[in-house]
Tab-separated table of N, CA, C and O in Angstrom:
chain	number	residue	atom	x	y	z
Y	205	MET	N	24.664	25.903	10.746
Y	205	MET	CA	23.374	25.502	11.272
Y	205	MET	C	22.638	24.711	10.198
Y	205	MET	O	22.543	25.132	9.059
Y	206	ASN	N	22.107	23.593	10.575
Y	206	ASN	CA	21.397	22.732	9.644
Y	206	ASN	C	19.902	22.878	9.873
Y	206	ASN	O	19.419	22.712	10.984
Y	207	ASN	N	19.144	23.166	8.815
Y	207	ASN	CA	17.712	23.379	8.938
Y	207	ASN	C	16.893	22.144	8.610
Y	207	ASN	O	15.676	22.213	8.584
Y	208	LEU	N	17.532	21.013	8.355
Y	208	LEU	CA	16.799	19.791	8.057
Y	208	LEU	C	16.163	19.233	9.322
Y	208	LEU	O	16.765	19.222	10.392
Y	209	SER	N	14.949	18.751	9.187
Y	209	SER	CA	14.331	18.055	10.312
Y	209	SER	C	14.981	16.681	10.434
Y	209	SER	O	15.630	16.195	9.505
Y	210	HIS	N	14.793	16.060	11.580
Y	210	HIS	CA	15.351	14.719	11.788
Y	210	HIS	C	14.799	13.746	10.749
Y	210	HIS	O	15.539	12.921	10.208
Y	211	ARG	N	13.510	13.855	10.455
Y	211	ARG	CA	12.871	12.962	9.466
Y	211	ARG	C	13.513	13.126	8.092
Y	211	ARG	O	13.826	12.148	7.417
Y	212	ASP	N	13.727	14.382	7.671
Y	212	ASP	CA	14.335	14.632	6.360
Y	212	ASP	C	15.795	14.168	6.329
Y	212	ASP	O	16.255	13.635	5.324
Y	213	PHE	N	16.502	14.385	7.421
Y	213	PHE	CA	17.892	13.940	7.491
Y	213	PHE	C	17.969	12.413	7.391
Y	213	PHE	O	18.773	11.874	6.636
Y	214	LEU	N	17.106	11.735	8.149
Y	214	LEU	CA	17.098	10.275	8.110
Y	214	LEU	C	16.729	9.763	6.724
Y	214	LEU	O	17.346	8.822	6.222
Y	215	ALA	N	15.754	10.392	6.086
Y	215	ALA	CA	15.361	9.978	4.740
Y	215	ALA	C	16.546	10.092	3.778
Y	215	ALA	O	16.762	9.216	2.938
Y	216	GLY	N	17.306	11.149	3.900
Y	216	GLY	CA	18.486	11.315	3.055
Y	216	GLY	C	19.533	10.250	3.317
Y	216	GLY	O	20.152	9.721	2.394
Y	217	GLN	N	19.728	9.923	4.587
Y	217	GLN	CA	20.696	8.891	4.947
Y	217	GLN	C	20.248	7.520	4.460
Y	217	GLN	O	21.068	6.696	4.055
Y	218	LEU	N	18.944	7.265	4.491
Y	218	LEU	CA	18.425	5.957	4.087
Y	218	LEU	C	18.515	5.725	2.580
Y	218	LEU	O	18.316	4.603	2.119
Y	219	GLU	N	18.833	6.746	1.820
Y	219	GLU	CA	19.056	6.566	0.383
Y	219	GLU	C	20.360	5.815	0.127
Y	219	GLU	O	20.535	5.227	-0.933
Y	220	ASP	N	21.254	5.822	1.101
Y	220	ASP	CA	22.518	5.092	0.999
Y	220	ASP	C	22.262	3.636	1.389
Y	220	ASP	O	21.863	3.350	2.528
Y	221	PRO	N	22.454	2.685	0.471
Y	221	PRO	CA	22.147	1.284	0.757
Y	221	PRO	C	22.899	0.717	1.970
Y	221	PRO	O	22.343	-0.071	2.738
Y	222	GLU	N	24.140	1.116	2.158
Y	222	GLU	CA	24.915	0.612	3.291
Y	222	GLU	C	24.323	1.092	4.619
Y	222	GLU	O	24.177	0.323	5.571
Y	223	PHE	N	23.956	2.365	4.683
Y	223	PHE	CA	23.333	2.902	5.894
Y	223	PHE	C	21.978	2.234	6.127
Y	223	PHE	O	21.645	1.881	7.266
Y	224	ALA	N	21.199	2.061	5.068
Y	224	ALA	CA	19.874	1.443	5.194
Y	224	ALA	C	19.990	0.013	5.730
Y	224	ALA	O	19.192	-0.405	6.569
Y	225	ALA	N	20.994	-0.732	5.274
Y	225	ALA	CA	21.189	-2.099	5.752
Y	225	ALA	C	21.529	-2.107	7.238
Y	225	ALA	O	21.004	-2.922	8.003
Y	226	HIS	N	22.394	-1.190	7.660
Y	226	HIS	CA	22.752	-1.094	9.074
Y	226	HIS	C	21.546	-0.664	9.911
Y	226	HIS	O	21.303	-1.209	10.994
Y	227	TYR	N	20.790	0.300	9.430
Y	227	TYR	CA	19.589	0.794	10.114
Y	227	TYR	C	18.588	-0.344	10.315
Y	227	TYR	O	18.074	-0.548	11.419
Y	228	LEU	N	18.333	-1.120	9.269
Y	228	LEU	CA	17.392	-2.228	9.362
Y	228	LEU	C	17.925	-3.324	10.283
Y	228	LEU	O	17.173	-3.888	11.092
Y	229	ALA	N	19.209	-3.641	10.196
Y	229	ALA	CA	19.799	-4.682	11.042
Y	229	ALA	C	19.637	-4.342	12.519
Y	229	ALA	O	19.400	-5.234	13.343
Y	230	THR	N	19.744	-3.067	12.853
Y	230	THR	CA	19.558	-2.639	14.236
Y	230	THR	C	18.164	-2.998	14.729
Y	230	THR	O	18.003	-3.519	15.838
Y	231	TYR	N	17.161	-2.750	13.917
Y	231	TYR	CA	15.790	-3.070	14.303
Y	231	TYR	C	15.519	-4.574	14.270
Y	231	TYR	O	14.751	-5.081	15.083
Y	232	LEU	N	16.137	-5.291	13.347
Y	232	LEU	CA	15.948	-6.740	13.288
Y	232	LEU	C	16.504	-7.414	14.542
Y	232	LEU	O	15.951	-8.409	15.013
Y	233	ASP	N	17.577	-6.860	15.085
Y	233	ASP	CA	18.187	-7.436	16.288
Y	233	ASP	C	17.371	-7.155	17.545
Y	233	ASP	O	17.198	-8.039	18.378
Y	234	ASP	N	16.877	-5.935	17.683
Y	234	ASP	CA	16.281	-5.522	18.955
Y	234	ASP	C	14.876	-4.958	18.853
Y	234	ASP	O	14.301	-4.579	19.871
Y	235	GLY	N	14.312	-4.864	17.673
Y	235	GLY	CA	13.039	-4.174	17.516
Y	235	GLY	C	11.821	-5.080	17.590
Y	235	GLY	O	11.904	-6.288	17.389
Y	236	SER	N	10.701	-4.446	17.868
Y	236	SER	CA	9.417	-5.158	17.841
Y	236	SER	C	8.971	-5.288	16.382
Y	236	SER	O	9.527	-4.616	15.493
Y	237	PRO	N	7.997	-6.129	16.103
Y	237	PRO	CA	7.503	-6.235	14.724
Y	237	PRO	C	7.030	-4.888	14.156
Y	237	PRO	O	7.249	-4.611	12.983
Y	238	GLU	N	6.442	-4.049	15.000
Y	238	GLU	CA	5.985	-2.738	14.541
Y	238	GLU	C	7.164	-1.834	14.190
Y	238	GLU	O	7.124	-1.108	13.197
Y	239	GLU	N	8.224	-1.881	15.000
Y	239	GLU	CA	9.407	-1.074	14.715
Y	239	GLU	C	10.108	-1.548	13.448
Y	239	GLU	O	10.594	-0.734	12.650
Y	240	ILE	N	10.147	-2.844	13.242
Y	240	ILE	CA	10.754	-3.393	12.030
Y	240	ILE	C	9.953	-2.969	10.806
Y	240	ILE	O	10.529	-2.546	9.794
Y	241	ALA	N	8.633	-3.046	10.900
Y	241	ALA	CA	7.776	-2.622	9.785
Y	241	ALA	C	7.957	-1.142	9.497
Y	241	ALA	O	8.021	-0.731	8.329
Y	242	ASP	N	8.071	-0.325	10.538
Y	242	ASP	CA	8.280	1.115	10.356
Y	242	ASP	C	9.630	1.382	9.690
Y	242	ASP	O	9.728	2.218	8.782
Y	243	ALA	N	10.667	0.676	10.125
Y	243	ALA	CA	11.996	0.846	9.518
Y	243	ALA	C	11.969	0.450	8.046
Y	243	ALA	O	12.524	1.159	7.189
Y	244	LEU	N	11.303	-0.657	7.732
Y	244	LEU	CA	11.191	-1.079	6.327
Y	244	LEU	C	10.451	-0.042	5.494
Y	244	LEU	O	10.866	0.263	4.371
Y	245	SER	N	9.372	0.507	6.037
Y	245	SER	CA	8.614	1.495	5.264
Y	245	SER	C	9.439	2.758	5.041
Y	245	SER	O	9.370	3.362	3.970
Y	246	LYS	N	10.235	3.155	6.034
Y	246	LYS	CA	11.101	4.333	5.863
Y	246	LYS	C	12.147	4.081	4.780
Y	246	LYS	O	12.432	4.960	3.966
Y	247	ILE	N	12.711	2.881	4.761
Y	247	ILE	CA	13.719	2.549	3.749
Y	247	ILE	C	13.093	2.520	2.361
Y	247	ILE	O	13.635	3.083	1.415
Y	248	ILE	N	11.935	1.905	2.245
Y	248	ILE	CA	11.253	1.839	0.945
Y	248	ILE	C	10.897	3.236	0.457
Y	248	ILE	O	11.098	3.567	-0.711
Y	249	ARG	N	10.374	4.060	1.352
Y	249	ARG	CA	10.006	5.430	0.975
Y	249	ARG	C	11.232	6.222	0.527
Y	249	ARG	O	11.189	6.938	-0.475
Y	250	ALA	N	12.342	6.071	1.243
Y	250	ALA	CA	13.564	6.795	0.883
Y	250	ALA	C	14.088	6.335	-0.472
Y	250	ALA	O	14.508	7.156	-1.293
Y	251	ARG	N	14.060	5.030	-0.720
Y	251	ARG	CA	14.526	4.524	-2.017
Y	251	ARG	C	13.618	4.994	-3.143
Y	251	ARG	O	14.081	5.353	-4.212
Y	252	ARG	N	12.311	4.974	-2.910
Y	252	ARG	CA	11.365	5.435	-3.918
Y	252	ARG	C	11.583	6.922	-4.212
Y	252	ARG	O	11.607	7.348	-5.370
Y	253	ASN	N	11.786	7.707	-3.169
Y	253	ASN	CA	12.011	9.138	-3.355
Y	253	ASN	C	13.333	9.414	-4.057
Y	253	ASN	O	13.445	10.364	-4.819
Y	254	ALA	N	14.334	8.575	-3.806
Y	254	ALA	CA	15.625	8.750	-4.471
Y	254	ALA	C	15.515	8.482	-5.961
Y	254	ALA	O	16.236	9.077	-6.761
Y	255	ASP	N	14.598	7.600	-6.347
Y	255	ASP	CA	14.427	7.260	-7.758
Y	255	ASP	C	13.529	8.237	-8.506
Y	255	ASP	O	13.480	8.219	-9.722
Y	256	ARG	N	12.820	9.082	-7.758
Y	256	ARG	CA	11.896	10.032	-8.376
Y	256	ARG	C	12.698	11.118	-9.094
Y	256	ARG	O	13.703	11.601	-8.577
Y	257	PRO	N	12.283	11.500	-10.267
Y	257	PRO	CA	13.002	12.554	-10.993
Y	257	PRO	C	13.055	13.847	-10.179
Y	257	PRO	O	12.043	14.315	-9.665
Y	258	LYS	N	14.230	14.403	-10.020
Y	258	LYS	CA	14.418	15.605	-9.206
Y	258	LYS	C	13.739	16.834	-9.809
Y	258	LYS	O	13.449	17.775	-9.101
Y	259	ILE	N	13.449	16.806	-11.092
Y	259	ILE	CA	12.808	17.950	-11.725
Y	259	ILE	C	11.417	18.203	-11.138
Y	259	ILE	O	10.929	19.314	-11.124
Y	260	TYR	N	10.787	17.157	-10.622
Y	260	TYR	CA	9.442	17.292	-10.068
Y	260	TYR	C	9.445	17.432	-8.550
Y	260	TYR	O	8.389	17.460	-7.941
Y	261	GLU	N	10.609	17.518	-7.947
Y	261	GLU	CA	10.722	17.549	-6.488
Y	261	GLU	C	9.881	18.654	-5.866
Y	261	GLU	O	9.205	18.434	-4.873
Y	262	HIS	N	9.904	19.845	-6.438
Y	262	HIS	CA	9.148	20.948	-5.844
Y	262	HIS	C	7.648	20.678	-5.851
Y	262	HIS	O	6.929	21.097	-4.947
Y	263	LEU	N	7.147	19.944	-6.828
Y	263	LEU	CA	5.722	19.618	-6.860
Y	263	LEU	C	5.347	18.692	-5.709
Y	263	LEU	O	4.301	18.861	-5.077
Y	264	PHE	N	6.196	17.719	-5.424
Y	264	PHE	CA	5.931	16.804	-4.324
Y	264	PHE	C	6.006	17.529	-2.981
Y	264	PHE	O	5.181	17.303	-2.112
Y	265	GLU	N	6.989	18.405	-2.833
Y	265	GLU	CA	7.119	19.147	-1.578
Y	265	GLU	C	5.946	20.085	-1.368
Y	265	GLU	O	5.415	20.182	-0.267
Y	266	ASP	N	5.520	20.763	-2.430
Y	266	ASP	CA	4.418	21.714	-2.319
Y	266	ASP	C	3.089	21.031	-2.021
Y	266	ASP	O	2.212	21.612	-1.403
Y	267	ASN	N	2.942	19.793	-2.458
Y	267	ASN	CA	1.662	19.095	-2.327
Y	267	ASN	C	1.715	17.898	-1.385
Y	267	ASN	O	0.800	17.077	-1.387
Y	268	GLN	N	2.725	17.826	-0.564
Y	268	GLN	CA	2.916	16.665	0.300
Y	268	GLN	C	1.724	16.470	1.260
Y	268	GLN	O	1.291	15.348	1.475
Y	269	ASP	N	1.171	17.537	1.799
Y	269	ASP	CA	0.042	17.402	2.716
Y	269	ASP	C	-1.187	16.833	2.015
Y	269	ASP	O	-1.886	15.991	2.579
Y	270	SER	N	-1.439	17.255	0.803
Y	270	SER	CA	-2.608	16.729	0.094
Y	270	SER	C	-2.408	15.269	-0.298
Y	270	SER	O	-3.362	14.491	-0.310
Y	271	PHE	N	-1.164	14.857	-0.572
Y	271	PHE	CA	-0.891	13.450	-0.860
Y	271	PHE	C	-1.181	12.596	0.365
Y	271	PHE	O	-1.773	11.526	0.264
Y	272	ARG	N	-0.783	13.076	1.534
Y	272	ARG	CA	-1.022	12.334	2.767
Y	272	ARG	C	-2.518	12.230	3.055
Y	272	ARG	O	-2.995	11.211	3.498
Y	273	ALA	N	-3.252	13.308	2.812
Y	273	ALA	CA	-4.691	13.306	3.078
Y	273	ALA	C	-5.409	12.306	2.195
Y	273	ALA	O	-6.321	11.612	2.643
Y	274	LYS	N	-4.991	12.188	0.941
Y	274	LYS	CA	-5.611	11.239	0.032
Y	274	LYS	C	-5.283	9.804	0.393
Y	274	LYS	O	-6.083	8.895	0.183
Y	275	ALA	N	-4.093	9.581	0.929
Y	275	ALA	CA	-3.655	8.229	1.287
Y	275	ALA	C	-4.361	7.729	2.549
Y	275	ALA	O	-4.512	6.536	2.742
Y	276	ALA	N	-4.781	8.639	3.371
Y	276	ALA	CA	-5.405	8.238	4.656
Y	276	ALA	C	-6.847	7.840	4.513
Y	276	ALA	O	-7.490	7.556	3.687
């Protein structure tokens, strides 16, 4: 049984450059400008998160809601 949410699973998959290229190409072929922008932001976020030092991962997870509140 896998306890990952779809969002977390997709974020993990988007860390793979080959998968990210295929994911984006799908939206470039058939997506609206909003869907393309959303796909790009998901890819950028996944790449940024992949580059973040894993030692601090628990801090980001514990404070993710407050980060979102500040960004809004």
